[in-house]
Amino acid sequence: MSDEILRRLDEVLEARRAADPQQSYVAGLHAAGIDRILRKVGEECTETVIAAKNGNRDDIVYETADLWFHSLVMLSHCGLDSEAVLAELERRFGLSGVTEKAARDNKGDSAR
Ligand SMILES: N=c1c2ncn([C@@H]3O[C@H](COP(=O)(O)OP(=O)(O)OP(=O)(O)O)[C@@H](O)[C@H]3O)c2ncn1[C@@H]1O[C@H](COP(=O)(O)O)[C@@H](O)[C@H]1O
């Protein structure tokens, strides 16, 4: 996915915070609150896991898109956006997970 569509979605999701819940699915989620949004993230996460387990390519893509979309709504509701997550991924880019974990273990910090 290009990060252009993520940026455009961020803008739409932010604008929907002030929209009519009757006219907009996203506005309905924002109005319902964080618990409703988190329930959707959890549902979509489970559906993504099931799709991947079943191995149907189209289902995996469809469910992952649902998961990413609802995660973006969650970020928006928390006053964040995709840019913050992309920046974190960029920061990690090229840093081996094994090296990063070893550095954490050496610091005695295994909480994250
Ligand atoms: N990308 C999406 C998107 N992906 C999934 N969905 C909706 O997310 C819901 C997925 O939930 P489920 O599959 O569980 O379906 P459901 O049973 O109807 O959902 P619930 O009643 O359980 O909440 C469906 O209603 C989908 O239509 C999305 N709704 C909106 N967008 C984007 O958000 C923009 C703003 O949408 P509105 O706020 O509706 O204008 C749109 O223009 C799109 O770009």
mmCIF file with all atom_site columns, N, CA and C in Angstrom, residues 3 10 12 36-37 48 51-54 60 64 68 72 75-76 81 85 88 91 93 101 104:
data_model
loop_
_atom_site.group_PDB
_atom_site.id
_atom_site.type_symbol
_atom_site.label_atom_id
_atom_site.label_alt_id
_atom_site.label_comp_id
_atom_site.label_asym_id
_atom_site.label_entity_id
_atom_site.label_seq_id
_atom_site.pdbx_PDB_ins_code
_atom_site.Cartn_x
_atom_site.Cartn_y
_atom_site.Cartn_z
_atom_site.occupancy
_atom_site.B_iso_or_equiv
_atom_site.pdbx_formal_charge
_atom_site.auth_seq_id
_atom_site.auth_comp_id
_atom_site.auth_asym_id
_atom_site.auth_atom_id
_atom_site.pdbx_PDB_model_num
ATOM 1  N N  . ASP A 1 3   ? 1.893   4.986   0.966  1.00 0.00 ? 3   ASP A N  1
ATOM 2  C CA . ASP A 1 3   ? 1.524   5.751   2.165  1.00 0.00 ? 3   ASP A CA 1
ATOM 3  C C  . ASP A 1 3   ? 0.638   6.942   1.814  1.00 0.00 ? 3   ASP A C  1
ATOM 4  N N  . ASP A 1 10  ? -6.260  9.107   6.678  1.00 0.00 ? 10  ASP A N  1
ATOM 5  C CA . ASP A 1 10  ? -6.092  9.858   7.942  1.00 0.00 ? 10  ASP A CA 1
ATOM 6  C C  . ASP A 1 10  ? -6.954  11.122  7.923  1.00 0.00 ? 10  ASP A C  1
ATOM 7  N N  . VAL A 1 12  ? -9.598  11.836  6.042  1.00 0.00 ? 12  VAL A N  1
ATOM 8  C CA . VAL A 1 12  ? -11.036 11.534  6.057  1.00 0.00 ? 12  VAL A CA 1
ATOM 9  C C  . VAL A 1 12  ? -11.473 11.131  7.468  1.00 0.00 ? 12  VAL A C  1
ATOM 10 N N  . ARG A 1 36  ? -16.051 0.515   21.652 1.00 0.00 ? 36  ARG A N  1
ATOM 11 C CA . ARG A 1 36  ? -16.636 -0.011  20.398 1.00 0.00 ? 36  ARG A CA 1
ATOM 12 C C  . ARG A 1 36  ? -15.550 -0.151  19.320 1.00 0.00 ? 36  ARG A C  1
ATOM 13 N N  . ILE A 1 37  ? -14.684 0.849   19.229 1.00 0.00 ? 37  ILE A N  1
ATOM 14 C CA . ILE A 1 37  ? -13.602 0.817   18.232 1.00 0.00 ? 37  ILE A CA 1
ATOM 15 C C  . ILE A 1 37  ? -12.657 -0.347  18.524 1.00 0.00 ? 37  ILE A C  1
ATOM 16 N N  . THR A 1 48  ? -8.675  -11.787 10.577 1.00 0.00 ? 48  THR A N  1
ATOM 17 C CA . THR A 1 48  ? -7.436  -11.836 9.791  1.00 0.00 ? 48  THR A CA 1
ATOM 18 C C  . THR A 1 48  ? -6.656  -13.117 10.101 1.00 0.00 ? 48  THR A C  1
ATOM 19 N N  . ALA A 1 51  ? -8.412  -15.986 8.397  1.00 0.00 ? 51  ALA A N  1
ATOM 20 C CA . ALA A 1 51  ? -8.186  -15.960 6.939  1.00 0.00 ? 51  ALA A CA 1
ATOM 21 C C  . ALA A 1 51  ? -6.783  -16.469 6.609  1.00 0.00 ? 51  ALA A C  1
ATOM 22 N N  . ALA A 1 52  ? -5.793  -16.021 7.375  1.00 0.00 ? 52  ALA A N  1
ATOM 23 C CA . ALA A 1 52  ? -4.419  -16.461 7.110  1.00 0.00 ? 52  ALA A CA 1
ATOM 24 C C  . ALA A 1 52  ? -4.264  -17.951 7.347  1.00 0.00 ? 52  ALA A C  1
ATOM 25 N N  . LYS A 1 53  ? -4.938  -18.432 8.371  1.00 0.00 ? 53  LYS A N  1
ATOM 26 C CA . LYS A 1 53  ? -4.880  -19.867 8.680  1.00 0.00 ? 53  LYS A CA 1
ATOM 27 C C  . LYS A 1 53  ? -5.503  -20.678 7.543  1.00 0.00 ? 53  LYS A C  1
ATOM 28 N N  . ASN A 1 54  ? -6.610  -20.155 6.977  1.00 0.00 ? 54  ASN A N  1
ATOM 29 C CA . ASN A 1 54  ? -7.289  -20.872 5.889  1.00 0.00 ? 54  ASN A CA 1
ATOM 30 C C  . ASN A 1 54  ? -6.532  -20.764 4.563  1.00 0.00 ? 54  ASN A C  1
ATOM 31 N N  . ILE A 1 60  ? -7.370  -13.105 2.885  1.00 0.00 ? 60  ILE A N  1
ATOM 32 C CA . ILE A 1 60  ? -6.298  -12.539 3.726  1.00 0.00 ? 60  ILE A CA 1
ATOM 33 C C  . ILE A 1 60  ? -6.163  -11.034 3.463  1.00 0.00 ? 60  ILE A C  1
ATOM 34 N N  . THR A 1 64  ? -7.189  -8.215  6.175  1.00 0.00 ? 64  THR A N  1
ATOM 35 C CA . THR A 1 64  ? -6.098  -7.344  6.633  1.00 0.00 ? 64  THR A CA 1
ATOM 36 C C  . THR A 1 64  ? -6.453  -5.879  6.375  1.00 0.00 ? 64  THR A C  1
ATOM 37 N N  . TRP A 1 68  ? -6.431  -3.051  9.159  1.00 0.00 ? 68  TRP A N  1
ATOM 38 C CA . TRP A 1 68  ? -5.674  -1.792  9.039  1.00 0.00 ? 68  TRP A CA 1
ATOM 39 C C  . TRP A 1 68  ? -6.618  -0.598  9.153  1.00 0.00 ? 68  TRP A C  1
ATOM 40 N N  . LEU A 1 72  ? -6.590  2.309   11.949 1.00 0.00 ? 72  LEU A N  1
ATOM 41 C CA . LEU A 1 72  ? -6.461  3.746   11.646 1.00 0.00 ? 72  LEU A CA 1
ATOM 42 C C  . LEU A 1 72  ? -7.542  4.554   12.368 1.00 0.00 ? 72  LEU A C  1
ATOM 43 N N  . LEU A 1 75  ? -6.361  4.876   15.890 1.00 0.00 ? 75  LEU A N  1
ATOM 44 C CA . LEU A 1 75  ? -5.324  5.911   16.018 1.00 0.00 ? 75  LEU A CA 1
ATOM 45 C C  . LEU A 1 75  ? -5.951  7.293   15.999 1.00 0.00 ? 75  LEU A C  1
ATOM 46 N N  . SER A 1 76  ? -6.864  7.501   15.039 1.00 0.00 ? 76  SER A N  1
ATOM 47 C CA . SER A 1 76  ? -7.525  8.807   14.916 1.00 0.00 ? 76  SER A CA 1
ATOM 48 C C  . SER A 1 76  ? -8.268  9.155   16.202 1.00 0.00 ? 76  SER A C  1
ATOM 49 N N  . ASP A 1 81  ? -2.161  9.372   14.084 1.00 0.00 ? 81  ASP A N  1
ATOM 50 C CA . ASP A 1 81  ? -2.453  9.022   12.699 1.00 0.00 ? 81  ASP A CA 1
ATOM 51 C C  . ASP A 1 81  ? -1.389  8.065   12.170 1.00 0.00 ? 81  ASP A C  1
ATOM 52 N N  . VAL A 1 85  ? 2.944   5.971   13.125 1.00 0.00 ? 85  VAL A N  1
ATOM 53 C CA . VAL A 1 85  ? 3.317   4.551   13.043 1.00 0.00 ? 85  VAL A CA 1
ATOM 54 C C  . VAL A 1 85  ? 4.349   4.344   11.938 1.00 0.00 ? 85  VAL A C  1
ATOM 55 N N  . GLU A 1 88  ? 7.658   5.312   13.161 1.00 0.00 ? 88  GLU A N  1
ATOM 56 C CA . GLU A 1 88  ? 8.240   4.297   14.053 1.00 0.00 ? 88  GLU A CA 1
ATOM 57 C C  . GLU A 1 88  ? 8.800   3.126   13.241 1.00 0.00 ? 88  GLU A C  1
ATOM 58 N N  . ARG A 1 91  ? 11.983  4.238   11.729 1.00 0.00 ? 91  ARG A N  1
ATOM 59 C CA . ARG A 1 91  ? 13.052  4.250   12.733 1.00 0.00 ? 91  ARG A CA 1
ATOM 60 C C  . ARG A 1 91  ? 13.636  2.850   12.919 1.00 0.00 ? 91  ARG A C  1
ATOM 61 N N  . PHE A 1 93  ? 13.605  0.471   10.669 1.00 0.00 ? 93  PHE A N  1
ATOM 62 C CA . PHE A 1 93  ? 14.016  -0.163  9.418  1.00 0.00 ? 93  PHE A CA 1
ATOM 63 C C  . PHE A 1 93  ? 15.514  -0.457  9.425  1.00 0.00 ? 93  PHE A C  1
ATOM 64 N N  . LYS A 1 101 ? 16.304  -6.904  20.334 1.00 0.00 ? 101 LYS A N  1
ATOM 65 C CA . LYS A 1 101 ? 15.929  -7.625  21.558 1.00 0.00 ? 101 LYS A CA 1
ATOM 66 C C  . LYS A 1 101 ? 17.145  -7.821  22.466 1.00 0.00 ? 101 LYS A C  1
ATOM 67 N N  . ARG A 1 104 ? 17.827  -4.708  24.311 1.00 0.00 ? 104 ARG A N  1
ATOM 68 C CA . ARG A 1 104 ? 16.865  -4.526  25.419 1.00 0.00 ? 104 ARG A CA 1
ATOM 69 C C  . ARG A 1 104 ? 17.227  -5.435  26.587 1.00 0.00 ? 104 ARG A C  1
#
